[in-house]
PDB file of C-alpha atoms in Angstrom:
ATOM      1  CA  MET A   1     -95.870  15.389  15.600  1.00 81.00           C
ATOM      2  CA  LEU A   2     -92.433  16.676  14.769  1.00 93.00           C
ATOM      3  CA  THR A   3     -89.858  14.246  13.402  1.00 96.00           C
ATOM      4  CA  ASP A   4     -86.102  14.674  13.899  1.00 96.00           C
ATOM      5  CA  GLU A   5     -85.815  15.630  10.216  1.00 97.00           C
ATOM      6  CA  LEU A   6     -88.509  18.308  10.536  1.00 97.00           C
ATOM      7  CA  ILE A   7     -86.901  19.622  13.747  1.00 97.00           C
ATOM      8  CA  THR A   8     -83.583  20.044  11.915  1.00 97.00           C
ATOM      9  CA  LYS A   9     -85.360  21.758   8.993  1.00 98.00           C
ATOM     10  CA  LEU A  10     -87.156  24.167  11.338  1.00 98.00           C
ATOM     11  CA  ILE A  11     -83.936  25.022  13.164  1.00 98.00           C
ATOM     12  CA  THR A  12     -81.875  25.615  10.038  1.00 98.00           C
ATOM     13  CA  GLU A  13     -84.372  27.136   7.578  1.00 98.00           C
ATOM     14  CA  GLU A  14     -83.786  30.740   6.550  1.00 98.00           C
ATOM     15  CA  LYS A  15     -85.344  33.215   8.968  1.00 98.00           C
ATOM     16  CA  ILE A  16     -85.743  36.982   9.213  1.00 98.00           C
ATOM     17  CA  ILE A  17     -86.389  39.177  12.234  1.00 97.00           C
ATOM     18  CA  GLY A  18     -90.015  40.316  12.380  1.00 96.00           C
ATOM     19  CA  GLU A  19     -89.951  42.072  15.746  1.00 97.00           C
ATOM     20  CA  PRO A  20     -86.446  43.091  16.836  1.00 96.00           C
ATOM     21  CA  PRO A  21     -85.097  42.840  20.378  1.00 95.00           C
ATOM     22  CA  LYS A  22     -85.533  45.791  22.702  1.00 94.00           C
ATOM     23  CA  LYS A  23     -82.616  48.199  22.866  1.00 90.00           C
ATOM     24  CA  ASP A  24     -81.886  47.271  26.487  1.00 93.00           C
ATOM     25  CA  PHE A  25     -82.154  44.028  28.410  1.00 95.00           C
ATOM     26  CA  LYS A  26     -84.747  43.931  31.225  1.00 96.00           C
ATOM     27  CA  GLU A  27     -83.676  42.832  34.706  1.00 95.00           C
ATOM     28  CA  GLU A  28     -85.594  39.805  35.977  1.00 92.00           C
ATOM     29  CA  ASN A  29     -84.639  37.433  38.833  1.00 88.00           C
ATOM     30  CA  GLN A  30     -80.868  38.076  38.734  1.00 90.00           C
ATOM     31  CA  HIS A  31     -80.871  37.785  34.944  1.00 92.00           C
ATOM     32  CA  LEU A  32     -80.998  40.252  32.083  1.00 96.00           C
ATOM     33  CA  ARG A  33     -83.686  39.258  29.600  1.00 96.00           C
ATOM     34  CA  ASN A  34     -84.524  40.173  26.019  1.00 96.00           C
ATOM     35  CA  ASP A  35     -86.599  38.523  23.289  1.00 97.00           C
ATOM     36  CA  PHE A  36     -87.322  38.935  19.608  1.00 98.00           C
ATOM     37  CA  GLN A  37     -89.577  37.415  16.965  1.00 98.00           C
ATOM     38  CA  LEU A  38     -88.663  35.658  13.716  1.00 98.00           C
ATOM     39  CA  THR A  39     -90.510  34.406  10.668  1.00 98.00           C
ATOM     40  CA  SER A  40     -89.377  31.936   8.069  1.00 98.00           C
ATOM     41  CA  SER A  41     -88.129  33.812   4.993  1.00 96.00           C
ATOM     42  CA  ASP A  42     -91.291  32.744   3.137  1.00 96.00           C
ATOM     43  CA  GLY A  43     -93.390  34.248   5.966  1.00 96.00           C
ATOM     44  CA  VAL A  44     -95.168  30.976   6.776  1.00 96.00           C
ATOM     45  CA  ARG A  45     -93.672  29.884  10.124  1.00 98.00           C
ATOM     46  CA  ARG A  46     -93.249  31.886  13.342  1.00 98.00           C
ATOM     47  CA  TYR A  47     -90.395  31.671  15.834  1.00 98.00           C
ATOM     48  CA  SER A  48     -89.182  33.544  18.878  1.00 98.00           C
ATOM     49  CA  VAL A  49     -85.755  33.875  20.438  1.00 98.00           C
ATOM     50  CA  PHE A  50     -85.063  34.340  24.127  1.00 97.00           C
ATOM     51  CA  MET A  51     -81.801  35.713  25.511  1.00 97.00           C
ATOM     52  CA  ARG A  52     -80.854  35.499  29.196  1.00 96.00           C
ATOM     53  CA  LYS A  53     -77.634  36.623  30.907  1.00 94.00           C
ATOM     54  CA  HIS A  54     -76.911  36.345  34.612  1.00 92.00           C
ATOM     55  CA  ILE A  55     -76.234  39.757  36.126  1.00 92.00           C
ATOM     56  CA  GLU A  56     -73.080  38.720  38.000  1.00 89.00           C
ATOM     57  CA  PHE A  57     -71.870  35.567  36.262  1.00 87.00           C
ATOM     58  CA  MET A  58     -71.462  36.521  32.605  1.00 85.00           C
ATOM     59  CA  GLU A  59     -70.592  32.941  31.634  1.00 88.00           C
ATOM     60  CA  ASN A  60     -74.102  31.894  32.745  1.00 90.00           C
ATOM     61  CA  PHE A  61     -76.364  32.646  29.760  1.00 94.00           C
ATOM     62  CA  SER A  62     -78.922  31.085  27.476  1.00 95.00           C
ATOM     63  CA  ILE A  63     -80.025  31.897  23.912  1.00 97.00           C
ATOM     64  CA  GLY A  64     -82.897  29.780  22.633  1.00 98.00           C
ATOM     65  CA  LEU A  65     -85.119  29.246  19.600  1.00 98.00           C
ATOM     66  CA  MET A  66     -88.837  28.565  20.020  1.00 98.00           C
ATOM     67  CA  TYR A  67     -91.072  27.408  17.165  1.00 98.00           C
ATOM     68  CA  HIS A  68     -94.749  28.435  17.317  1.00 98.00           C
ATOM     69  CA  SER A  69     -96.903  26.057  15.278  1.00 96.00           C
ATOM     70  CA  GLU A  70    -100.101  27.064  13.481  1.00 94.00           C
ATOM     71  CA  GLU A  71    -101.986  24.925  16.029  1.00 94.00           C
ATOM     72  CA  GLY A  72    -100.746  27.161  18.844  1.00 94.00           C
ATOM     73  CA  THR A  73     -98.163  24.791  20.332  1.00 94.00           C
ATOM     74  CA  SER A  74     -94.693  26.137  21.101  1.00 96.00           C
ATOM     75  CA  TYR A  75     -91.586  23.968  20.865  1.00 96.00           C
ATOM     76  CA  ASN A  76     -88.228  24.720  22.475  1.00 97.00           C
ATOM     77  CA  LEU A  77     -86.060  23.596  19.526  1.00 97.00           C
ATOM     78  CA  PHE A  78     -82.494  24.669  20.231  1.00 97.00           C
ATOM     79  CA  ARG A  79     -80.436  26.697  22.654  1.00 96.00           C
ATOM     80  CA  CYS A  80     -76.894  27.778  23.359  1.00 96.00           C
ATOM     81  CA  ASN A  81     -75.795  27.894  26.979  1.00 93.00           C
ATOM     82  CA  GLY A  82     -72.807  29.146  28.838  1.00 92.00           C
ATOM     83  CA  ASN A  83     -71.025  27.416  31.677  1.00 84.00           C
ATOM     84  CA  HIS A  84     -73.563  27.205  34.505  1.00 66.00           C
ATOM     85  CA  GLY A  85     -72.451  24.212  36.551  1.00 56.00           C
ATOM     86  CA  GLU A  86     -74.098  20.847  36.967  1.00 53.00           C
ATOM     87  CA  VAL A  87     -77.850  20.293  36.921  1.00 50.00           C
ATOM     88  CA  VAL A  88     -79.061  17.357  38.981  1.00 44.00           C
ATOM     89  CA  VAL A  89     -82.528  16.208  37.977  1.00 50.00           C
ATOM     90  CA  ASP A  90     -81.791  12.584  38.871  1.00 52.00           C
ATOM     91  CA  ILE A  91     -79.101  12.069  41.510  1.00 50.00           C
ATOM     92  CA  LEU A  92     -77.926   8.895  39.745  1.00 54.00           C
ATOM     93  CA  ASN A  93     -77.805  10.609  36.374  1.00 53.00           C
ATOM     94  CA  PRO A  94     -76.558  14.228  36.654  1.00 52.00           C
ATOM     95  CA  VAL A  95     -76.520  16.225  33.425  1.00 51.00           C
ATOM     96  CA  PRO A  96     -73.180  17.979  32.900  1.00 51.00           C
ATOM     97  CA  HIS A  97     -73.489  21.678  32.185  1.00 52.00           C
ATOM     98  CA  PHE A  98     -69.882  22.620  32.767  1.00 63.00           C
ATOM     99  CA  GLY A  99     -68.411  24.320  29.756  1.00 80.00           C
ATOM    100  CA  TYR A 100     -70.214  25.945  26.865  1.00 90.00           C
ATOM    101  CA  HIS A 101     -72.866  23.680  25.390  1.00 91.00           C
ATOM    102  CA  THR A 102     -75.935  23.409  23.177  1.00 93.00           C
ATOM    103  CA  HIS A 103     -79.255  21.640  23.557  1.00 93.00           C
ATOM    104  CA  LYS A 104     -81.466  20.364  20.724  1.00 95.00           C
ATOM    105  CA  ILE A 105     -84.938  18.861  21.102  1.00 96.00           C
ATOM    106  CA  THR A 106     -85.607  15.402  19.653  1.00 95.00           C
ATOM    107  CA  ALA A 107     -88.776  13.736  18.401  1.00 95.00           C
ATOM    108  CA  GLU A 108     -88.328  11.111  21.129  1.00 94.00           C
ATOM    109  CA  LEU A 109     -88.451  13.770  23.864  1.00 94.00           C
ATOM    110  CA  LEU A 110     -91.526  15.385  22.323  1.00 95.00           C
ATOM    111  CA  GLU A 111     -93.262  11.989  22.101  1.00 94.00           C
ATOM    112  CA  SER A 112     -92.639  11.674  25.863  1.00 93.00           C
ATOM    113  CA  ASN A 113     -94.264  15.117  26.373  1.00 92.00           C
ATOM    114  CA  ILE A 114     -90.914  16.707  27.242  1.00 91.00           C
ATOM    115  CA  ASN A 115     -90.543  20.081  25.540  1.00 91.00           C
ATOM    116  CA  ASP A 116     -87.214  21.022  27.113  1.00 87.00           C
ATOM    117  CA  PRO A 117     -84.154  19.716  25.272  1.00 88.00           C
ATOM    118  CA  LYS A 118     -82.382  17.936  28.115  1.00 78.00           C
ATOM    119  CA  GLN A 119     -79.473  16.347  26.273  1.00 77.00           C
ATOM    120  CA  SER A 120     -76.471  18.652  26.057  1.00 82.00           C
ATOM    121  CA  GLU A 121     -73.481  18.676  23.767  1.00 87.00           C
ATOM    122  CA  LEU A 122     -70.258  20.501  24.623  1.00 87.00           C
ATOM    123  CA  THR A 123     -69.097  23.004  22.021  1.00 90.00           C
ATOM    124  CA  LYS A 124     -65.939  24.946  21.254  1.00 90.00           C
ATOM    125  CA  GLU A 125     -67.847  27.259  18.897  1.00 93.00           C
ATOM    126  CA  TYR A 126     -68.119  30.037  21.489  1.00 93.00           C
ATOM    127  CA  ALA A 127     -66.749  31.154  24.858  1.00 91.00           C
ATOM    128  CA  SER A 128     -68.872  34.232  25.629  1.00 92.00           C
ATOM    129  CA  PHE A 129     -72.417  35.496  25.208  1.00 93.00           C
ATOM    130  CA  GLU A 130     -71.396  37.625  22.212  1.00 92.00           C
ATOM    131  CA  GLN A 131     -69.706  34.696  20.468  1.00 93.00           C
ATOM    132  CA  ALA A 132     -72.686  32.458  21.282  1.00 95.00           C
ATOM    133  CA  MET A 133     -75.041  35.040  19.749  1.00 95.00           C
ATOM    134  CA  ASN A 134     -72.966  35.056  16.570  1.00 94.00           C
ATOM    135  CA  TYR A 135     -72.945  31.245  16.460  1.00 95.00           C
ATOM    136  CA  PHE A 136     -76.665  31.020  17.268  1.00 97.00           C
ATOM    137  CA  CYS A 137     -77.661  33.450  14.495  1.00 96.00           C
ATOM    138  CA  ARG A 138     -75.570  31.533  11.952  1.00 95.00           C
ATOM    139  CA  TYR A 139     -76.765  28.094  13.167  1.00 97.00           C
ATOM    140  CA  VAL A 140     -80.471  28.957  13.113  1.00 98.00           C
ATOM    141  CA  ASN A 141     -79.980  30.881   9.846  1.00 97.00           C
ATOM    142  CA  ILE A 142     -81.128  34.421  10.725  1.00 97.00           C
ATOM    143  CA  LYS A 143     -80.359  36.264   7.503  1.00 95.00           C
ATOM    144  CA  ASP A 144     -80.732  39.843   8.727  1.00 93.00           C
ATOM    145  CA  ALA A 145     -79.118  39.501  12.186  1.00 93.00           C
ATOM    146  CA  ASP A 146     -76.450  42.095  11.380  1.00 91.00           C
ATOM    147  CA  LYS A 147     -79.159  44.802  11.073  1.00 91.00           C
ATOM    148  CA  TYR A 148     -80.080  44.398  14.739  1.00 89.00           C
ATOM    149  CA  PHE A 149     -76.772  43.143  16.148  1.00 86.00           C
ATOM    150  CA  PRO A 150     -74.214  45.433  14.490  1.00 78.00           C
ATOM    151  CA  ASN A 151     -71.133  43.763  16.004  1.00 74.00           C
ATOM    152  CA  ILE A 152     -72.283  40.209  15.378  1.00 71.00           C
ATOM    153  CA  ASN A 153     -69.858  39.508  12.563  1.00 65.00           C
ATOM    154  CA  GLN A 154     -66.956  41.390  14.119  1.00 61.00           C
ATOM    155  CA  ILE A 155     -63.878  39.193  14.361  1.00 55.00           C
ATOM    156  CA  ASN A 156     -62.314  38.942  17.790  1.00 53.00           C
ATOM    157  CA  MET A 157     -58.563  39.464  17.615  1.00 46.00           C
ATOM    158  CA  PHE A 158     -58.084  36.735  20.240  1.00 47.00           C
ATOM    159  CA  GLU A 159     -59.870  34.012  18.246  1.00 46.00           C
TER     160      GLU A 159
END
């Protein structure tokens, strides 16, 4: 079972892109979708990244990191989300999703057989998909991101 310390290590260890994203996003259920594969820099661990952008509402997006264990289990470790309103799973306990926010899985959630990081944390690190992609690649430590995302380190003159 994954501990909180191991989860943090998996999220932040150095990674390289093994299978790059497709050139164009694919349209799927009112979203644009693209994925790519990562390996740890030592080649031992496998990860995948999913990217989703709503076709009409550009502030509604998700970029997430999945870890694929040697045993064949996949874990949704971390994701960056845009502003996509409020999600009500429990009417007495709505989860705020207004504003730009991140989600990180915890050992406690995994022990309860919940593989979707429910708890969200507001962030001021990004305010667009492009900024979130830059932040995500730095946060999850993708060393060769600039090879596949040429504008990722471009400074926005409005920042």
